[in-house]
Coordinates of C-alpha atoms in Angstrom, one line a residue:
X1 CA 191.9 -133.5 -150.9
X2 CA 193.0 -134.5 -147.7
X3 CA 192.5 -138.0 -146.0
X4 CA 190.0 -136.9 -142.2
X5 CA 191.0 -139.7 -139.3
X6 CA 187.3 -141.0 -138.3
X7 CA 187.9 -144.7 -135.5
X8 CA 190.0 -147.2 -134.9
X9 CA 190.1 -150.7 -136.8
X10 CA 189.0 -152.7 -133.5
X11 CA 185.9 -150.4 -133.6
X12 CA 184.7 -152.0 -136.8
X13 CA 183.8 -155.6 -136.6
X14 CA 182.5 -157.4 -139.8
X15 CA 178.5 -157.4 -137.9
X16 CA 178.5 -153.7 -136.3
X17 CA 180.4 -150.8 -138.5
X18 CA 181.5 -148.0 -137.9
X19 CA 178.9 -144.7 -137.6
X20 CA 180.5 -141.9 -138.4
X21 CA 179.7 -138.2 -139.1
X22 CA 182.1 -135.6 -141.1
X23 CA 180.8 -131.6 -141.7
X24 CA 177.6 -133.2 -143.2
X25 CA 178.3 -136.1 -144.4
X26 CA 177.1 -139.5 -142.6
X27 CA 179.4 -142.4 -143.3
X28 CA 179.1 -146.5 -142.0
X29 CA 182.8 -147.5 -142.4
X30 CA 182.7 -151.5 -142.6
X31 CA 185.5 -154.2 -142.8
X32 CA 185.1 -157.4 -145.0
X33 CA 187.4 -160.4 -144.6
X34 CA 190.1 -157.4 -143.6
X35 CA 189.2 -154.9 -145.9
X36 CA 188.2 -152.0 -145.0
X37 CA 185.1 -150.3 -146.9
X38 CA 183.4 -146.7 -146.7
X39 CA 180.2 -146.0 -147.6
X40 CA 177.3 -143.2 -147.7
X41 CA 174.9 -144.1 -144.0
X42 CA 171.5 -142.5 -144.7
X43 CA 169.7 -145.0 -147.4
X44 CA 168.6 -142.9 -150.5
X45 CA 165.0 -144.1 -150.2
X46 CA 164.1 -142.6 -146.6
X47 CA 165.9 -140.8 -143.5
X48 CA 167.3 -144.7 -142.3
X49 CA 170.9 -145.2 -141.1
X50 CA 172.2 -148.1 -142.7
X51 CA 175.4 -149.1 -140.5
X52 CA 172.3 -149.5 -137.6
X53 CA 171.4 -152.3 -141.0
X54 CA 172.3 -156.0 -141.4
X55 CA 174.7 -157.2 -142.5
X56 CA 175.2 -160.2 -144.2
X57 CA 177.9 -161.6 -147.3
X58 CA 179.1 -158.2 -148.9
X59 CA 176.0 -156.6 -148.3
X60 CA 174.2 -154.3 -145.9
X61 CA 169.9 -153.9 -145.8
X62 CA 168.5 -150.4 -144.3
X63 CA 166.8 -151.3 -141.3
X64 CA 163.6 -149.9 -142.6
X65 CA 162.5 -150.7 -145.6
X66 CA 164.8 -153.6 -146.2
X67 CA 166.4 -151.4 -149.7
X68 CA 169.9 -153.8 -150.1
X69 CA 173.1 -152.3 -150.8
X70 CA 176.3 -153.9 -152.6
X71 CA 179.7 -152.8 -149.2
X72 CA 182.4 -152.6 -151.6
X73 CA 180.8 -151.1 -154.7
X74 CA 178.6 -149.7 -153.0
X75 CA 175.5 -150.7 -155.5
X76 CA 171.8 -150.4 -155.0
X77 CA 171.0 -154.2 -155.2
X78 CA 167.1 -154.4 -154.0
X79 CA 164.6 -151.9 -153.7
X80 CA 162.7 -149.6 -152.4
X81 CA 165.8 -147.0 -153.2
X82 CA 166.5 -146.0 -156.5
X83 CA 170.4 -145.3 -156.4
X84 CA 173.6 -146.8 -155.9
X85 CA 175.3 -145.2 -152.4
X86 CA 178.7 -143.3 -152.5
X87 CA 181.5 -144.5 -152.1
X88 CA 184.2 -143.2 -149.7
X89 CA 188.3 -143.7 -150.4
X90 CA 189.7 -145.7 -147.3
X91 CA 193.1 -145.5 -146.2
X92 CA 195.0 -147.1 -142.3
X93 CA 197.7 -145.8 -140.7
X94 CA 198.6 -147.4 -137.7
X95 CA 195.8 -149.1 -136.6
X96 CA 193.8 -145.3 -137.5
X97 CA 191.1 -145.6 -140.5
X98 CA 191.2 -142.1 -142.9
X99 CA 188.6 -141.8 -145.3
X100 CA 189.0 -138.5 -148.4
X101 CA 185.7 -136.9 -148.1
X102 CA 185.2 -134.6 -150.8
X103 CA 182.8 -131.5 -150.5
X104 CA 180.7 -132.2 -153.2
X105 CA 180.7 -136.2 -151.8

């Protein structure tokens, strides 16, 4: 797997994640206490971009039906979603955020 550039670090804010599209995958990029995380951006309950949801205390809440996920782990913390989110490896090279995205993820 290779690393794919998605954005610059200054494009991601604690309250405003970055929404990226890599091929057919939509991915939200978050920053918490200076660390960057990348999660599947589509809520598994119903189509909604989680990056447009509410970010608080290391969690993101779906803007449509209030499912909640842990940003660091992708773990589903509150229904109606019924599964965890896929988490993507992140690295920073010269202020560029890069993700490792496999075909099957």
